[in-house]
Short mmCIF file of C-alpha atoms in Angstrom, two decimals:
data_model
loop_
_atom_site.label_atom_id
_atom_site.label_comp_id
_atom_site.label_asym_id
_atom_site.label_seq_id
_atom_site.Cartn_x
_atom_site.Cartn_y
_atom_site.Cartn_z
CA UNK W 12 83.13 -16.16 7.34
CA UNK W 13 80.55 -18.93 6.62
CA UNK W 14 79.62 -19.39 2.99
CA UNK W 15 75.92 -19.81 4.10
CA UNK W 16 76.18 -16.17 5.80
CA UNK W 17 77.72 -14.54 2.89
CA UNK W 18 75.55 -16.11 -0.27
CA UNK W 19 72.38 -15.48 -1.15
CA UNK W 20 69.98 -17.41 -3.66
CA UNK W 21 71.92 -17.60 -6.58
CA UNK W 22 70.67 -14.89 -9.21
CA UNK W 23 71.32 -12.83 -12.36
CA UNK W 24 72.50 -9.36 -11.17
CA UNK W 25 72.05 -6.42 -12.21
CA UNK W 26 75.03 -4.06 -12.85
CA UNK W 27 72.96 -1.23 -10.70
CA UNK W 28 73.26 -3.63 -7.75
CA UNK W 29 76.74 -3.06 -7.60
CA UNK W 30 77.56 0.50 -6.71
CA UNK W 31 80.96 1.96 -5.32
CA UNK W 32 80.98 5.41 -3.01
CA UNK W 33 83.49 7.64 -2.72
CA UNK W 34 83.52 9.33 0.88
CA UNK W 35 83.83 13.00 1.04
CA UNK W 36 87.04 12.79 3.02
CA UNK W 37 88.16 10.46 0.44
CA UNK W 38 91.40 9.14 1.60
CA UNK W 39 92.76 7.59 -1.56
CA UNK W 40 95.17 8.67 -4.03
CA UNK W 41 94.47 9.67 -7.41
CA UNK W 42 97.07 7.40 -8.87
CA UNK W 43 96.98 4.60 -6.45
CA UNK W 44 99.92 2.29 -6.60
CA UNK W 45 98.43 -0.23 -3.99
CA UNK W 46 94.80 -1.44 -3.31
CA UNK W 47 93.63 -2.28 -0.45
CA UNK W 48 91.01 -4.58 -1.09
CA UNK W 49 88.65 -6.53 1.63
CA UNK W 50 85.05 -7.99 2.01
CA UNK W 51 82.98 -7.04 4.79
CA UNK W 52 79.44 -8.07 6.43
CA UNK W 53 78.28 -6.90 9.43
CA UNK W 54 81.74 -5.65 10.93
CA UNK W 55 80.25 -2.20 12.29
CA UNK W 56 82.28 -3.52 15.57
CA UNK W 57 85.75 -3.79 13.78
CA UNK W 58 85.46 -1.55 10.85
CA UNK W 59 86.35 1.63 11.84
CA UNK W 60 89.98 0.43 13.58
CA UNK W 61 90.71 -1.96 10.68
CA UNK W 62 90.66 1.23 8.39
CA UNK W 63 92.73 3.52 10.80
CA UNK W 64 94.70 0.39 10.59
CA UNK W 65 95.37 0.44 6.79
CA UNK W 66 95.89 3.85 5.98
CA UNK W 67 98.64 3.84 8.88
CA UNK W 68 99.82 0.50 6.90
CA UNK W 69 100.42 2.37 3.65
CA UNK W 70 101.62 5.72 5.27
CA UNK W 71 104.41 3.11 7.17
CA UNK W 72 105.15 1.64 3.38
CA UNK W 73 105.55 5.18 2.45
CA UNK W 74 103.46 4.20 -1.10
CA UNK W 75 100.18 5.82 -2.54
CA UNK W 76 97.47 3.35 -1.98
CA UNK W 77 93.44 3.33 -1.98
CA UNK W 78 91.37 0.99 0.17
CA UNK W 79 88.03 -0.54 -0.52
CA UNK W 80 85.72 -2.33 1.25
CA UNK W 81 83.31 -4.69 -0.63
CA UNK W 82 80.32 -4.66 1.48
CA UNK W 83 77.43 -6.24 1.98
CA UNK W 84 76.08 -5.77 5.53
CA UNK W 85 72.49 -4.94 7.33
CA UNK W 86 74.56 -2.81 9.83
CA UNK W 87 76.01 0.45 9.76
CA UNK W 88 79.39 -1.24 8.46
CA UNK W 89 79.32 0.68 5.23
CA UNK W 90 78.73 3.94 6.92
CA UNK W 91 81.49 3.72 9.11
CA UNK W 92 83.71 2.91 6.17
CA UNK W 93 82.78 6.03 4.39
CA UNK W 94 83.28 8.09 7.65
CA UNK W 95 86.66 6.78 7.75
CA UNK W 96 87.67 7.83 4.03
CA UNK W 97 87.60 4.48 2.61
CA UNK W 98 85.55 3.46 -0.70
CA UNK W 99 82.80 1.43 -0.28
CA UNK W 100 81.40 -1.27 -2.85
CA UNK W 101 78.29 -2.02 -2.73
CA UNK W 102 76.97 -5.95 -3.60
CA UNK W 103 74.69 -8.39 -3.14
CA UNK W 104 75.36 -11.26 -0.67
CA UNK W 105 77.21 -13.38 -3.41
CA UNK W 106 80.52 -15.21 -1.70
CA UNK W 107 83.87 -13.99 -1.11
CA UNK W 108 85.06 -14.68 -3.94
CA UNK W 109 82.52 -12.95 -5.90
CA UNK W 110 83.26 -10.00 -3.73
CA UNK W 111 86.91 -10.12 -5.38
CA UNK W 112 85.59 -10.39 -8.39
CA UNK W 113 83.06 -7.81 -8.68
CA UNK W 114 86.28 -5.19 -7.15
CA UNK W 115 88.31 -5.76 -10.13
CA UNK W 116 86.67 -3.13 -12.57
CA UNK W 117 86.93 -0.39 -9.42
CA UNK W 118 90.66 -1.73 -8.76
CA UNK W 119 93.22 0.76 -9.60
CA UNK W 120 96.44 0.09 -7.95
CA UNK W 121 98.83 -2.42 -9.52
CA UNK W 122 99.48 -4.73 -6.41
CA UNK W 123 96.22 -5.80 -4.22
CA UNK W 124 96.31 -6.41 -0.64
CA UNK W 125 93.50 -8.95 0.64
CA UNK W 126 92.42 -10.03 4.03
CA UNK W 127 89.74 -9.71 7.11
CA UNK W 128 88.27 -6.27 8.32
CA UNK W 129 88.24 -8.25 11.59
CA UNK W 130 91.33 -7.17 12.95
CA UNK W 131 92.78 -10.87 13.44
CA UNK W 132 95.44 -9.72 10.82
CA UNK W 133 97.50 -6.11 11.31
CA UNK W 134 96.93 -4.41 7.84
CA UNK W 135 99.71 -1.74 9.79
CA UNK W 136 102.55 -4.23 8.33
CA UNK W 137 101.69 -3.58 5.06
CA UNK W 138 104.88 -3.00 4.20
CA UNK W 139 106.11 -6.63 4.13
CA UNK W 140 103.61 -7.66 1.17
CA UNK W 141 104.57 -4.36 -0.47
CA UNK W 142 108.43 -5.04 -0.24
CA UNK W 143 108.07 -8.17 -1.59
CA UNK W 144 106.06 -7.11 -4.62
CA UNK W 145 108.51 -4.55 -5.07
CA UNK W 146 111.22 -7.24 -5.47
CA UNK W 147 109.24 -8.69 -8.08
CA UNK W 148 106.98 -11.62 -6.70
CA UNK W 149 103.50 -11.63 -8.44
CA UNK W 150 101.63 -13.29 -5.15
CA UNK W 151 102.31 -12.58 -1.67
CA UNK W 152 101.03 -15.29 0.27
CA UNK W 153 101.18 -14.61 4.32
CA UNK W 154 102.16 -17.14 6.58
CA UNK W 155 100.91 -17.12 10.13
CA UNK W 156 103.36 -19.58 11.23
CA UNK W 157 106.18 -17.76 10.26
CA UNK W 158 104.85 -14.68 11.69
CA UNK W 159 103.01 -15.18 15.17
CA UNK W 160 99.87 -16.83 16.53
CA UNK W 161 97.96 -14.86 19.63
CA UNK W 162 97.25 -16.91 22.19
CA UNK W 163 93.58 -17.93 21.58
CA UNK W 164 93.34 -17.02 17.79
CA UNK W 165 93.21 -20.32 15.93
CA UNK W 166 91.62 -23.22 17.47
CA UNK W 167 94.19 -25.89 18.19
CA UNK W 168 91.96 -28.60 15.64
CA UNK W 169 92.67 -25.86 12.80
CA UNK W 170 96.86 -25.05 14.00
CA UNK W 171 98.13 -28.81 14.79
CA UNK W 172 95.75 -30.35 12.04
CA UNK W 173 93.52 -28.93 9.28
CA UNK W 174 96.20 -26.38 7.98
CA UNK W 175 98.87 -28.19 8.16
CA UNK W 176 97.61 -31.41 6.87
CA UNK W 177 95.95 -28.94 3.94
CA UNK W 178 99.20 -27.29 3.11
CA UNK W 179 101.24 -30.43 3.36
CA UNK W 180 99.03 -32.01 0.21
CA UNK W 181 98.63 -28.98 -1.87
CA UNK W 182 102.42 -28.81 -1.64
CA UNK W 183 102.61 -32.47 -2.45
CA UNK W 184 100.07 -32.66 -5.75
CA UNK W 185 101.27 -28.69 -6.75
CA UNK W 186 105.05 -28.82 -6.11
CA UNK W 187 104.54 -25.71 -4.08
CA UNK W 188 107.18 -24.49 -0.74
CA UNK W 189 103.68 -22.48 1.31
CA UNK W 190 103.50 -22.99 4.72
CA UNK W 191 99.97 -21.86 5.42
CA UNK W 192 97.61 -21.96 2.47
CA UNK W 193 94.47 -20.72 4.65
CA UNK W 194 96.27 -17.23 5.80
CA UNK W 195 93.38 -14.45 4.86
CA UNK W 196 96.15 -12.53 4.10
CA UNK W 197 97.42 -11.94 1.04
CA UNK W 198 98.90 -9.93 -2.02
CA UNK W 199 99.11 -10.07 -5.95
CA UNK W 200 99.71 -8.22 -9.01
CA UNK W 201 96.02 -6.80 -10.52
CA UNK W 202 97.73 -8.30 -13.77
CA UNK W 203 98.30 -12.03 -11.76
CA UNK W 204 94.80 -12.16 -10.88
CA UNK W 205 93.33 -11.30 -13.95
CA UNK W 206 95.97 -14.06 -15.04
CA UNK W 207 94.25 -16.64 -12.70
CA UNK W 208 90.78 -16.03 -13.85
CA UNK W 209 88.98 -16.15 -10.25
CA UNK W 210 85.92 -18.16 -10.74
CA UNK W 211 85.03 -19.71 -6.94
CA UNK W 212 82.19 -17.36 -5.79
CA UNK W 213 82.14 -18.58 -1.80
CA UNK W 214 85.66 -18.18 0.62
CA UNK W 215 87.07 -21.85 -1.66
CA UNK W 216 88.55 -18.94 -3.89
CA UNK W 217 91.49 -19.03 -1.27
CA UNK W 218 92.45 -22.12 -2.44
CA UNK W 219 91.76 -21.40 -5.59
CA UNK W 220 94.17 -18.92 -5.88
CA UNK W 221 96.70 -19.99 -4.28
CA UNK W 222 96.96 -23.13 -6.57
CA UNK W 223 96.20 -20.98 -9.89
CA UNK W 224 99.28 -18.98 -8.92
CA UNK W 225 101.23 -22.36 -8.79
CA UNK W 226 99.62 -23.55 -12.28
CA UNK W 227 100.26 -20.45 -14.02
CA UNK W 228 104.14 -19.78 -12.96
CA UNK W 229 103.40 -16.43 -11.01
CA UNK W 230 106.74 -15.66 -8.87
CA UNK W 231 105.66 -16.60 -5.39
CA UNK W 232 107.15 -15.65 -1.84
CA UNK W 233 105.88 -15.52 1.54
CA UNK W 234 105.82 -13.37 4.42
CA UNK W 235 105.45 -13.24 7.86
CA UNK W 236 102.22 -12.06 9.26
CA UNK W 237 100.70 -11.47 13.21
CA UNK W 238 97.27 -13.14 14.06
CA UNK W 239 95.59 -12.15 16.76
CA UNK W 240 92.00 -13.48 18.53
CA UNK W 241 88.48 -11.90 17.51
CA UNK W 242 87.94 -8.76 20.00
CA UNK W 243 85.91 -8.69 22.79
CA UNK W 244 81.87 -8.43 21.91
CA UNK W 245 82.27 -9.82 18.13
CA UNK W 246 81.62 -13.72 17.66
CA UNK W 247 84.28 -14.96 14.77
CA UNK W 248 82.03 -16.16 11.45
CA UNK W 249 83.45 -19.49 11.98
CA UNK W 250 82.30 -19.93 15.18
CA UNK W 251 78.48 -18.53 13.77
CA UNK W 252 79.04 -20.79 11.20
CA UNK W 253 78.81 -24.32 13.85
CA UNK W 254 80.79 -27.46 14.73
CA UNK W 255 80.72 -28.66 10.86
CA UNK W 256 82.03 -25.51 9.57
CA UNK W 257 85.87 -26.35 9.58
CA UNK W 258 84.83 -29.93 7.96
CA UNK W 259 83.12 -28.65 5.46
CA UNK W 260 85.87 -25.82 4.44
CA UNK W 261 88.56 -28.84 4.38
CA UNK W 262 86.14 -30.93 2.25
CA UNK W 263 85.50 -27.99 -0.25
CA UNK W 264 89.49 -27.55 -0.41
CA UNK W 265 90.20 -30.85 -1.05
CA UNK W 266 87.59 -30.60 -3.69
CA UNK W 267 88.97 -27.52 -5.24
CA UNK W 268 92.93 -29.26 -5.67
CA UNK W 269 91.68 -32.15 -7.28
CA UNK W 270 89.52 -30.23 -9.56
CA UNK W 271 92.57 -28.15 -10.81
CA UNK W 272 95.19 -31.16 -10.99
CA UNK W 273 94.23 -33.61 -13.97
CA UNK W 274 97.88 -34.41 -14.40
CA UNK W 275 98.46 -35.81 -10.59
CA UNK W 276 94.82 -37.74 -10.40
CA UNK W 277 93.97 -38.25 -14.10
CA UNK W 278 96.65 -38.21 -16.65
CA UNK W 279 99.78 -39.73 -14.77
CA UNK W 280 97.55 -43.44 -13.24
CA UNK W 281 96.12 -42.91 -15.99
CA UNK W 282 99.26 -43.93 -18.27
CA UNK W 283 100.90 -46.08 -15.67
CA UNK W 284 97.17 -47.98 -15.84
CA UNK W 285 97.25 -48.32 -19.15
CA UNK W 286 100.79 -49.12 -19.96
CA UNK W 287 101.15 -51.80 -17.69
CA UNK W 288 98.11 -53.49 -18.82
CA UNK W 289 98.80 -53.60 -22.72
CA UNK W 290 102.30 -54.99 -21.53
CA UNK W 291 100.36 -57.84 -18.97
CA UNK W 292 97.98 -57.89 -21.90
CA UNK W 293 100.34 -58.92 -24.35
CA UNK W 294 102.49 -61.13 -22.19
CA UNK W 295 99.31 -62.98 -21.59
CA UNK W 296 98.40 -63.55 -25.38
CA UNK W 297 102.24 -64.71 -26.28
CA UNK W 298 101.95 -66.95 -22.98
CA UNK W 299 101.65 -68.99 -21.50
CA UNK W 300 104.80 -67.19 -19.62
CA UNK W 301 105.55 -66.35 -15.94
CA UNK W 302 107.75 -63.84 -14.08
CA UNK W 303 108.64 -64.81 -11.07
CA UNK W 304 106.11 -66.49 -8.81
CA UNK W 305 103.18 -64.50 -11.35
CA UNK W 306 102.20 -66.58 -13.89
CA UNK W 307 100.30 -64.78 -17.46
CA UNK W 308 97.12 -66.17 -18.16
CA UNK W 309 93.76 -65.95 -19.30
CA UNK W 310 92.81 -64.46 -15.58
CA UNK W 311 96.13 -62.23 -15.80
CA UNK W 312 94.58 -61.07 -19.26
CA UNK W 313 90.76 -60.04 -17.69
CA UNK W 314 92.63 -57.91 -14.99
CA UNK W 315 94.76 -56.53 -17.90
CA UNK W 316 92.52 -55.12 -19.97
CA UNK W 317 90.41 -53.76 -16.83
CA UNK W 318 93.95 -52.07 -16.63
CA UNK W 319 94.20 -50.74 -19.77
CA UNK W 320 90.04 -49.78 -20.35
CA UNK W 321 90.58 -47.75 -16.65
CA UNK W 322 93.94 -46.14 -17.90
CA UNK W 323 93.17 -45.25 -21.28
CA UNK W 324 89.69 -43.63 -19.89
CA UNK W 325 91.45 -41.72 -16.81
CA UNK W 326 94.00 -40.27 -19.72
CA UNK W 327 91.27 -38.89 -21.63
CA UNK W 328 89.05 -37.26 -18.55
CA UNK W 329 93.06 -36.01 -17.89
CA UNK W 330 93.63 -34.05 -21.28
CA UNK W 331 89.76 -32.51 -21.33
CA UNK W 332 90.44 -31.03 -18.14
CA UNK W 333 93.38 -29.89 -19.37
CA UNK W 334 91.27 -27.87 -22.02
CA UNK W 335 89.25 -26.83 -19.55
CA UNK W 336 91.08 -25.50 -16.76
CA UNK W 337 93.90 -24.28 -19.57
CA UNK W 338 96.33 -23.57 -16.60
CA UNK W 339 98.65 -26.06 -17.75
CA UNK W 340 100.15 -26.20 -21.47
CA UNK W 341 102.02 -29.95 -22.35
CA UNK W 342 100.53 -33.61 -23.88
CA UNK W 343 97.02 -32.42 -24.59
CA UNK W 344 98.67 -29.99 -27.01
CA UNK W 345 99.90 -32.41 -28.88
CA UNK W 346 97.54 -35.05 -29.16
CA UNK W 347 94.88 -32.39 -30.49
CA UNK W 348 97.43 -31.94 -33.36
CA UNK W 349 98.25 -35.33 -34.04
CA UNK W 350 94.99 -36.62 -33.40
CA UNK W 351 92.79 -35.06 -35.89
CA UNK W 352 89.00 -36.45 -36.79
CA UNK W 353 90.42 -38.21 -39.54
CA UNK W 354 93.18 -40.02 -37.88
CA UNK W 355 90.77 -40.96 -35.10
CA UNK W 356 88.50 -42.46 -37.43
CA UNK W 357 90.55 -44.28 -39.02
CA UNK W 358 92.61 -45.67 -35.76
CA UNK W 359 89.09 -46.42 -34.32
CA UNK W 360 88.01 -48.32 -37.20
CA UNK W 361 91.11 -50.40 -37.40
CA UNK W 362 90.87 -51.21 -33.21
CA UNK W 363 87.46 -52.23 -33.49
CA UNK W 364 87.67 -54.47 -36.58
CA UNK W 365 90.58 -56.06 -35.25
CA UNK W 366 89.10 -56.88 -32.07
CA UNK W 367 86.12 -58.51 -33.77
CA UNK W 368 88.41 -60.61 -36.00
CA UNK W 369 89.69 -61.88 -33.31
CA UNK W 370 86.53 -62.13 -31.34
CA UNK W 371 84.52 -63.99 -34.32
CA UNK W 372 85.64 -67.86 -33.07
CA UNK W 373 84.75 -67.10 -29.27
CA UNK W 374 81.07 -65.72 -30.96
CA UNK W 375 80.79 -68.08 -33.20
CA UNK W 376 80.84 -71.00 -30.39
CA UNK W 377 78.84 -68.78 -27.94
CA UNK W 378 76.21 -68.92 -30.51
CA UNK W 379 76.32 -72.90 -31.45
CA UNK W 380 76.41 -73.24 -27.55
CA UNK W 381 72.81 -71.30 -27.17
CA UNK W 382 74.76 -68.48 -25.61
CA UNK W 383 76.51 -70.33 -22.81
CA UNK W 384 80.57 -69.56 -22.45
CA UNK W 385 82.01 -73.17 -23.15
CA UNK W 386 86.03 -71.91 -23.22
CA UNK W 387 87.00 -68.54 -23.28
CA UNK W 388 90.44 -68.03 -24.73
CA UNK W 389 93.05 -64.86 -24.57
CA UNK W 390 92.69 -63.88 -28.08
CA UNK W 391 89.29 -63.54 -27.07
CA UNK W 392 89.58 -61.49 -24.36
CA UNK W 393 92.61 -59.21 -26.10
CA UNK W 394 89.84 -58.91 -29.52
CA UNK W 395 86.89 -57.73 -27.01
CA UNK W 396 90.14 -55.19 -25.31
CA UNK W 397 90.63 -53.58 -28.83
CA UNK W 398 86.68 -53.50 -29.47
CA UNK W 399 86.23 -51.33 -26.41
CA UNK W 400 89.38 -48.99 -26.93
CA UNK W 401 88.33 -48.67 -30.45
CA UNK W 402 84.74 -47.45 -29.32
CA UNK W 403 86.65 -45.28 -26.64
CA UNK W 404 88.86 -43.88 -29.09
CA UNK W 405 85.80 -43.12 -31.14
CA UNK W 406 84.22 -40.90 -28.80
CA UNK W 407 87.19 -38.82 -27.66
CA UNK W 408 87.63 -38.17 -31.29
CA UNK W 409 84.61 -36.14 -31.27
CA UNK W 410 84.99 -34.68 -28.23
CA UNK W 411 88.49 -33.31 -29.37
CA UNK W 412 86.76 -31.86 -32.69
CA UNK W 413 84.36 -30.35 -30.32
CA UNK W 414 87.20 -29.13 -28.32
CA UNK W 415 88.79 -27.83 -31.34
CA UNK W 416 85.82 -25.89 -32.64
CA UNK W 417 85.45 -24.16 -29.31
CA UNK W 418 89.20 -22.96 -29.33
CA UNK W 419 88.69 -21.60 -32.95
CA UNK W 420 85.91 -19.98 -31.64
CA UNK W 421 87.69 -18.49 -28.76
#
């Protein structure tokens, strides 16, 4: 479903907004050992056979389960629910993923099962994500291509194209094996997604966790699942959504890998940037020298230190992500052990002066010359290089003691 369907204004809410029912006929067991857990709005077509559906799912996986819907219809989708001895949580229109989120106090099984109250997936194969957790995988992902595609079900722009151009670069930047990352279908440990600390509110938590379970090491497998079309009389949320809909989800994807990979967009061109432009760099000021048909001069030392400015700033924006995202454990570690406020102070100090030694000839002339460039040498242009790391270096110094504060007081 469409993000703009399920979110409302964005508000403080009230815990009274959010209230589970138990039916009557209550269906679940006392000590559930799966949940059933899935979002609904406006489904009063579907509902009813999608729960018939489940409870025949976990009867088939012979395990004691419970099944709630997180709801937020205008219908009589909630009702219908209840009827069918299935909890019903109660929530404001929020996003999908704050559907998930709001569940996890009322959650009491140990392995969740997630998906559509549509019907497009058959919650009566339960068993396979069950199985699998029972061999030990933490996240279940479902795979539509491995399973089977109705005729009809997924439009052939999302099938030949948008998943599996999506999948092909999460696998890429996460060093992931999934087939289909956009499968509504889906299973993990209540401990795995505690583990990935949900925070998307709208339906880009799908990516979210699927990546998250990557980052933090959770044993992953996949199973087949069946996909059929929307039934007769119910118009799909993506097509109620418009045209732009499916452009929109990929953009938000793509947003939500690079937000959670520092180390493939930040921190690795980051030190490839900035290694090979202290090396140019250098090469330049012992010059003049040549390698090959390139030749190290004082242009070869500008585009240098553009090198080394971009790298060095791309490595820092790398390891505060790393702090903030804390999915990943590695350099950031170490550099805010090694370097402390003091040591970046000092290391700071002794980039900056250097680079003005070396800079006071060039200013010294630019001044007698009223402040026109007569010859601009690579000493020059190495000294102003050191000047602006040192100032760089300066401010991520702070930042790390701010950094470090905030983990003491965490």
């Amino acid at each position: 479903m469409t993000e703009a369907e399920y979110k409302s204004e964005t508000k403080p809410i009230a815990l009274i907004d959010i209230q589970l029912s138990i039916p009557e006929n209550d269906r679940s067991s006392d000590c559930p050992e799966i949940s059933i857990v899935v979002p609904s709005l406006n489904e009063e077509i579907t509902i009813g056979e999608f729960v018939a559906w489940c409870w025949l799912g976990l009867e088939k996986a012979g395990v004691k389960g419970e099944l709630i819907i997180v709801d937020s219809s205008t219908d009589e989708t909630p009702n219908i629910a209840l009827q069918n001895g299935a909890r019903v949580l109660r929530t404001p229109r929020r996003g999908l993923g704050q559907a998930y989120i709001d569940a996890i106090p009322h959650i009491r099984g140990k392995f969740i099962v997630m998906g559509d109250c549509d019907l497009t997936y058959d919650f009566r194969d339960v068993k396979v994500f069950v199985d699998s957790y029972h061999s030990g995988n933490e996240f279940v992902m479902g795979s539509r291509f491995l399973g089977s595609i109705e005729d009809g079900a997924m439009p052939k722009l999302h099938r030949y194209f948008g998943t599996p151009l999506t999948t092909w670069l999460l696998n890429k930047i996460y060093r992931t094996k999934y087939s289909d990352i956009h499968c509504g279908m889906r299973g993990i440990t209540k401990l795995g997604l505690q583990k990935i600390q949900l925070t998307s509110s709208g339906w880009e938590y799908a990516s979210e966790m699927v990546l998250k379970a990557a980052r933090v090491r959770l044993n992953i497998s996949e199973v087949p699942v069946k996909f059929y079309k929307d039934r007769d009389g119910r118009e799909s949320h993506l097509k109620r959504g418009g045209f732009m809909t499916p452009w929109i989800a990929g953009w938000i994807n793509l947003k939500v890998m690079l937000v959670y990979s520092p180390d493939s967009f930040l921190l690795k061109p980051g030190g490839v940037f900035f290694l090979l432009g202290i090396v140019i760099s250098i090469m330049s000021l012992i010059g003049p020298a040549s390698v090959g048909p390139v030749g190290f001069g004082i242009y070869t030392a500008m585009v240098a230190s553009t090198l080394s400015v971009l790298g060095y700033a791309l490595i820092q924006a790398g390891i505060l992500a790393r702090f903030r995202h804390k999915l990943r454990s590695g350099v950031e570690g170490l550099v805010i052990n090694m370097l402390t406020y003091n040591r970046g102070m000092f290391v700071s100090f002794l980039l900056f002066m250097t680079g003005f030694l070396l800079d006071l000839f060039f200013m010294n002339n630019y001044l007698e010359n009223s402040f026109h460039v007569v010859s601009l040498s690579k000493s020059a242009i190495f000294g102003l290089l050191l000047i602006i790391l040192g100032i760089q270096t300066f401010s991520f110094t702070l930042l790390l003691d701010l950094e470090r504060r905030m983990l003491k007081i965490a």
